[in-house]
CSV table of C-alpha atoms in Angstrom, one decimal:
chain,number,residue,atom,x,y,z
F,1,MET,CA,135.0,-37.7,56.9
F,2,THR,CA,138.7,-38.0,56.1
F,3,GLU,CA,140.2,-40.9,54.1
F,4,HIS,CA,142.1,-42.1,57.2
F,5,GLU,CA,138.8,-42.3,59.3
F,6,THR,CA,137.1,-44.2,56.5
F,7,GLU,CA,140.0,-46.6,56.3
F,8,LYS,CA,139.7,-47.2,60.1
F,9,ILE,CA,136.0,-47.9,59.7
F,10,LEU,CA,136.7,-50.3,56.9
F,11,GLN,CA,139.2,-52.2,59.1
F,12,VAL,CA,136.7,-52.5,61.9
F,13,CYS,CA,134.1,-53.9,59.5
F,14,LEU,CA,136.5,-56.4,58.1
F,15,LEU,CA,137.8,-57.5,61.5
F,16,ALA,CA,134.2,-58.0,62.8
F,17,GLY,CA,133.3,-60.0,59.7
F,18,ARG,CA,136.4,-62.2,59.9
F,19,ILE,CA,135.9,-63.1,63.6
F,20,MET,CA,132.2,-64.0,62.9
F,21,MET,CA,133.1,-66.1,59.8
F,22,GLU,CA,135.8,-67.9,61.7
F,23,GLY,CA,133.4,-68.6,64.6
F,24,GLY,CA,130.8,-70.2,62.4
F,25,ALA,CA,128.3,-67.4,61.7
F,26,GLU,CA,125.9,-67.3,58.7
F,27,THR,CA,126.9,-65.3,55.7
F,28,TYR,CA,123.9,-63.0,55.8
F,29,ARG,CA,124.5,-62.2,59.4
F,30,VAL,CA,128.1,-61.2,58.7
F,31,GLU,CA,127.1,-58.9,55.9
F,32,ASP,CA,124.3,-57.4,58.0
F,33,THR,CA,126.7,-56.8,60.9
F,34,MET,CA,129.3,-55.1,58.7
F,35,THR,CA,126.6,-52.9,57.1
F,36,ARG,CA,125.2,-51.8,60.5
F,37,ILE,CA,128.7,-51.0,61.8
F,38,ALA,CA,129.5,-48.8,58.8
F,39,ALA,CA,126.1,-47.1,59.0
F,40,SER,CA,126.6,-46.3,62.7
F,41,TYR,CA,129.7,-44.4,61.7
F,42,GLY,CA,128.0,-42.4,59.0
F,43,ILE,CA,128.7,-44.5,55.9
F,44,THR,CA,125.3,-45.4,54.6
F,45,GLU,CA,126.2,-47.1,51.4
F,46,THR,CA,128.2,-50.3,51.9
F,47,HIS,CA,128.7,-53.2,49.5
F,48,SER,CA,130.0,-56.6,50.7
F,49,PHE,CA,130.5,-60.0,49.4
F,50,VAL,CA,131.1,-62.8,51.9
F,51,THR,CA,132.1,-66.4,51.2
F,52,PRO,CA,133.4,-69.1,53.6
F,53,THR,CA,137.0,-68.3,52.4
F,54,GLY,CA,137.0,-64.6,52.0
F,55,ILE,CA,135.3,-61.2,52.6
F,56,ILE,CA,135.2,-58.3,50.2
F,57,VAL,CA,134.0,-54.9,51.4
F,58,SER,CA,133.6,-51.7,49.5
F,59,LEU,CA,132.5,-48.4,51.1
F,60,LYS,CA,130.8,-45.4,49.3
F,61,GLY,CA,133.1,-43.0,47.5
F,62,ASP,CA,136.6,-43.4,46.1
F,63,ASN,CA,137.9,-45.7,48.8
F,64,PRO,CA,139.5,-48.9,47.6
F,65,THR,CA,137.8,-52.2,47.9
F,66,GLN,CA,139.5,-54.5,50.4
F,67,LEU,CA,139.6,-58.3,50.8
F,68,VAL,CA,140.3,-60.3,53.9
F,69,ARG,CA,141.1,-64.0,53.6
F,70,ILE,CA,139.4,-66.6,55.9
F,71,ASN,CA,141.9,-69.4,56.4
F,72,PHE,CA,140.5,-71.0,59.6
F,73,ARG,CA,136.9,-71.9,60.5
F,74,THR,CA,135.6,-73.5,63.6
F,75,THR,CA,132.5,-73.4,65.9
F,76,ASP,CA,132.9,-70.6,68.4
F,77,LEU,CA,129.5,-69.1,68.9
F,78,GLU,CA,130.6,-67.2,72.0
F,79,LYS,CA,132.8,-65.0,69.8
F,80,VAL,CA,129.9,-64.5,67.3
F,81,ALA,CA,127.7,-63.4,70.2
F,82,ARG,CA,130.4,-61.0,71.5
F,83,VAL,CA,130.9,-59.4,68.1
F,84,ASN,CA,127.1,-58.9,68.0
F,85,HIS,CA,127.3,-57.2,71.4
F,86,ILE,CA,130.1,-54.9,70.2
F,87,SER,CA,128.1,-54.1,67.1
F,88,ARG,CA,125.1,-53.1,69.2
F,89,MET,CA,127.3,-50.9,71.4
F,90,ILE,CA,128.6,-49.2,68.2
F,91,ALA,CA,125.0,-48.6,67.0
F,92,ALA,CA,124.2,-47.1,70.4
F,93,GLY,CA,127.1,-44.7,70.0
F,94,GLU,CA,129.0,-46.1,73.0
F,95,LEU,CA,132.2,-46.9,71.1
F,96,SER,CA,134.4,-44.8,68.9
F,97,VAL,CA,136.1,-46.3,65.9
F,98,ARG,CA,139.4,-46.7,67.9
F,99,GLU,CA,137.6,-48.3,70.9
F,100,ALA,CA,135.7,-50.6,68.7
F,101,ASN,CA,138.8,-51.7,66.8
F,102,GLN,CA,140.6,-52.4,70.1
F,103,ALA,CA,137.7,-54.4,71.5
F,104,LEU,CA,137.6,-56.5,68.4
F,105,VAL,CA,141.4,-57.0,68.5
F,106,ASN,CA,141.1,-58.1,72.1
F,107,LEU,CA,138.3,-60.5,71.2
F,108,GLU,CA,140.2,-62.0,68.4
F,109,LYS,CA,143.2,-62.8,70.7
F,110,SER,CA,141.0,-64.2,73.4
F,111,HIS,CA,140.6,-68.0,73.7
F,112,LEU,CA,137.0,-68.7,74.6
F,113,LEU,CA,136.7,-72.4,73.7
F,114,PHE,CA,136.4,-74.9,76.5
F,115,PRO,CA,139.5,-76.8,77.5
F,116,ILE,CA,140.2,-79.9,75.4
F,117,SER,CA,139.5,-82.2,78.3
F,118,TYR,CA,136.0,-80.7,78.7
F,119,GLN,CA,135.4,-81.1,74.9
F,120,ILE,CA,136.3,-84.8,75.0
F,121,ILE,CA,134.1,-85.5,78.1
F,122,ALA,CA,131.2,-83.7,76.4
F,123,ALA,CA,131.7,-85.7,73.2
F,124,ALA,CA,131.6,-88.9,75.3
F,125,LEU,CA,128.5,-87.9,77.1
F,126,VAL,CA,126.8,-86.8,73.9
F,127,SER,CA,127.7,-90.1,72.2
F,128,GLY,CA,126.1,-92.1,75.0
F,129,SER,CA,123.0,-89.9,75.0
F,130,PHE,CA,122.5,-90.2,71.3
F,131,LEU,CA,122.8,-94.0,71.6
F,132,ILE,CA,119.8,-93.9,74.0
F,133,MET,CA,117.9,-91.5,71.7
F,134,PHE,CA,118.3,-94.0,68.9
F,135,LYS,CA,116.7,-96.6,71.1
F,136,GLY,CA,119.9,-98.3,72.1
F,137,VAL,CA,120.2,-100.4,75.3
F,138,TRP,CA,121.6,-98.9,78.5
F,139,THR,CA,124.3,-101.6,78.6
F,140,ASP,CA,125.9,-100.0,75.5
F,141,PHE,CA,125.9,-96.5,77.1
F,142,LEU,CA,129.5,-96.9,78.4
F,143,PRO,CA,130.9,-98.4,75.2
F,144,ALA,CA,129.4,-95.6,73.2
F,145,MET,CA,131.0,-93.1,75.6
F,146,ILE,CA,134.4,-94.7,75.2
F,147,ALA,CA,134.2,-94.9,71.4
F,148,GLY,CA,132.8,-91.4,71.0
F,149,GLY,CA,135.4,-89.8,73.4
F,150,MET,CA,138.3,-91.6,71.9
F,151,GLY,CA,137.1,-90.8,68.4
F,152,TYR,CA,136.8,-87.1,69.2
F,153,CYS,CA,140.2,-87.2,70.9
F,154,GLY,CA,141.7,-88.6,67.7
F,155,LEU,CA,139.9,-85.9,65.7
F,156,LEU,CA,141.5,-83.1,67.7
F,157,LEU,CA,145.0,-84.8,67.7
F,158,ILE,CA,145.1,-85.5,64.0
F,159,GLN,CA,143.7,-82.2,63.0
F,160,HIS,CA,146.3,-80.4,65.1
F,161,TYR,CA,149.2,-82.2,63.3
F,162,THR,CA,147.8,-82.4,59.8
F,163,GLN,CA,145.5,-79.3,59.5
F,164,VAL,CA,143.4,-81.3,57.1
F,165,LYS,CA,139.8,-81.4,58.3
F,166,PHE,CA,138.5,-84.3,56.1
F,167,PHE,CA,141.6,-86.4,56.9
F,168,ALA,CA,141.0,-86.0,60.6
F,169,GLU,CA,137.3,-86.8,60.4
F,170,PHE,CA,138.1,-90.0,58.4
F,171,PHE,CA,140.5,-91.3,60.9
F,172,ALA,CA,138.3,-90.3,63.8
F,173,SER,CA,135.4,-92.3,62.5
F,174,LEU,CA,137.8,-95.2,61.7
F,175,ILE,CA,138.9,-95.1,65.4
F,176,ILE,CA,135.2,-95.2,66.5
F,177,GLY,CA,134.5,-98.1,64.2
F,178,LEU,CA,137.5,-100.1,65.3
F,179,LEU,CA,136.8,-99.5,69.0
F,180,ALA,CA,133.1,-100.3,68.7
F,181,PHE,CA,133.8,-103.5,66.7
F,182,SER,CA,136.4,-104.6,69.2
F,183,MET,CA,134.1,-104.0,72.2
F,184,VAL,CA,131.2,-105.9,70.7
F,185,THR,CA,133.5,-108.7,69.7
F,186,ILE,CA,134.8,-109.2,73.3
F,187,GLY,CA,131.2,-109.0,74.6
F,188,PHE,CA,131.5,-105.5,76.2
F,189,GLY,CA,128.8,-104.1,73.9
F,190,SER,CA,125.8,-105.7,72.1
F,191,GLU,CA,124.5,-103.5,69.3
F,192,LEU,CA,127.3,-102.5,67.0
F,193,ASP,CA,125.2,-100.2,64.8
F,194,LYS,CA,123.7,-98.2,67.6
F,195,ILE,CA,127.1,-97.7,69.3
F,196,ILE,CA,128.7,-96.5,66.0
F,197,ILE,CA,125.7,-94.2,65.2
F,198,GLY,CA,125.8,-92.6,68.6
F,199,SER,CA,129.6,-92.3,68.7
F,200,VAL,CA,129.9,-90.5,65.3
F,201,MET,CA,127.3,-87.9,66.2
F,202,PRO,CA,129.8,-85.4,67.7
F,203,LEU,CA,131.6,-85.4,64.3
F,204,VAL,CA,128.4,-84.6,62.3
F,205,PRO,CA,128.6,-81.0,60.9
F,206,GLY,CA,125.2,-79.9,62.2
F,207,LEU,CA,126.0,-76.2,62.4
F,208,LEU,CA,127.5,-76.3,58.9
F,209,ILE,CA,124.4,-77.9,57.4
F,210,THR,CA,122.1,-75.4,59.2
F,211,ASN,CA,124.1,-72.5,58.0
F,212,ALA,CA,124.1,-73.8,54.4
F,213,VAL,CA,120.3,-74.1,54.4
F,214,ARG,CA,119.9,-70.7,56.0
F,215,ASP,CA,122.3,-69.0,53.5
F,216,LEU,CA,120.4,-70.7,50.6
F,217,MET,CA,117.1,-69.4,51.9
F,218,GLN,CA,118.6,-65.9,52.2
F,219,GLY,CA,119.7,-66.1,48.5
F,220,HIS,CA,123.5,-66.5,49.2
F,221,PHE,CA,123.9,-69.3,46.8
F,222,VAL,CA,127.7,-69.3,46.5
F,223,SER,CA,128.1,-69.6,50.3
F,224,GLY,CA,125.2,-71.9,50.7
F,225,LEU,CA,126.4,-74.4,48.1
F,226,SER,CA,130.0,-74.3,49.2
F,227,LYS,CA,129.0,-74.9,52.9
F,228,GLY,CA,126.7,-77.7,51.7
F,229,ALA,CA,129.5,-79.2,49.7
F,230,GLU,CA,131.8,-79.1,52.7
F,231,ALA,CA,129.2,-80.8,54.8
F,232,LEU,CA,128.7,-83.4,52.2
F,233,PHE,CA,132.5,-84.2,52.1
F,234,THR,CA,132.5,-84.3,55.9
F,235,ALA,CA,129.7,-86.8,55.9
F,236,PHE,CA,131.5,-88.9,53.2
F,237,ALA,CA,134.7,-88.9,55.3
F,238,ILE,CA,132.8,-90.1,58.4
F,239,GLY,CA,131.0,-92.8,56.4
F,240,ALA,CA,134.2,-93.9,54.7
F,241,GLY,CA,136.0,-94.3,58.0
F,242,VAL,CA,133.3,-96.5,59.4
F,243,ALA,CA,133.0,-98.5,56.2
F,244,VAL,CA,136.7,-99.4,56.2
F,245,VAL,CA,136.1,-101.3,59.4
F,246,PHE,CA,133.5,-103.6,57.7
F,247,LEU,CA,135.7,-104.4,54.7
C-alpha cells in the first residue's frame, strides 16, 4: 500500500469520525467506526483518541499522526446513522476509498435537520406533553406549549447570533420563566411550577447525559467527564434563567 493510499484512508477515517462527533455520537462508537473502516481497507493496527473537541488518529507504520478539530456539536442522529451505513458498505467491500470519501463529503454537506418551524412546533408539543406527564392539569397544556415553543425559538435565535450555547440556554429558560409567570398572573395558567418544568424539558441535554454515562462505562473517562461537565453547566444555565424570574 502506497503512502498516498494510506493518506486517503486516514482522511476517510477522520471525516467519518468528525461527522459522527458533530452529530452527537458516543466516543467509543466513533473510535470503533474508524477502526473498522481502516481494517476494511487493510490497515489492521489503528490507534485513535477521541474527545468532544478533537480526534487524533494514527495508522500503523511511518505515517504521521493527524488531528481534526471539532468546533461544532449538535444532535443529528440521522447523520450518525448514515455514517454507520457507509461504514457497513465499506466493510462489505462495496465502496472504494475514493467512493467512500465522496459519500462522506456529500453527507457532510447535506442538511438533514428538520426545518426550524417543525422544531419549534415539536418543542411546544413536547412541553405540553411533559406537563401532563408531571401530573399537570389539562388547562395548563396550552400555556406550557406557548412557553416551551417561545423558549425554544429564543434558544435558536440567540444561539444563531451569539454562538454561545450556555448564554442561549440561560436566556431561553429566562423567556420560559417570564412567559409562564405572566400567564399565571393574568389567570391563563394555574400551576406555575408544572408549566415551567414542562416547558424547559426540550432544553434539557438528555443525549449529552446519556453519552457521558455510556462513555464512562466504556472507560473513556476524559470524554465522559467533559460531556458530564457540559451537561452540568447546561443544567445550571437553565436553572439560573428560571431562578432570575423569582428574584
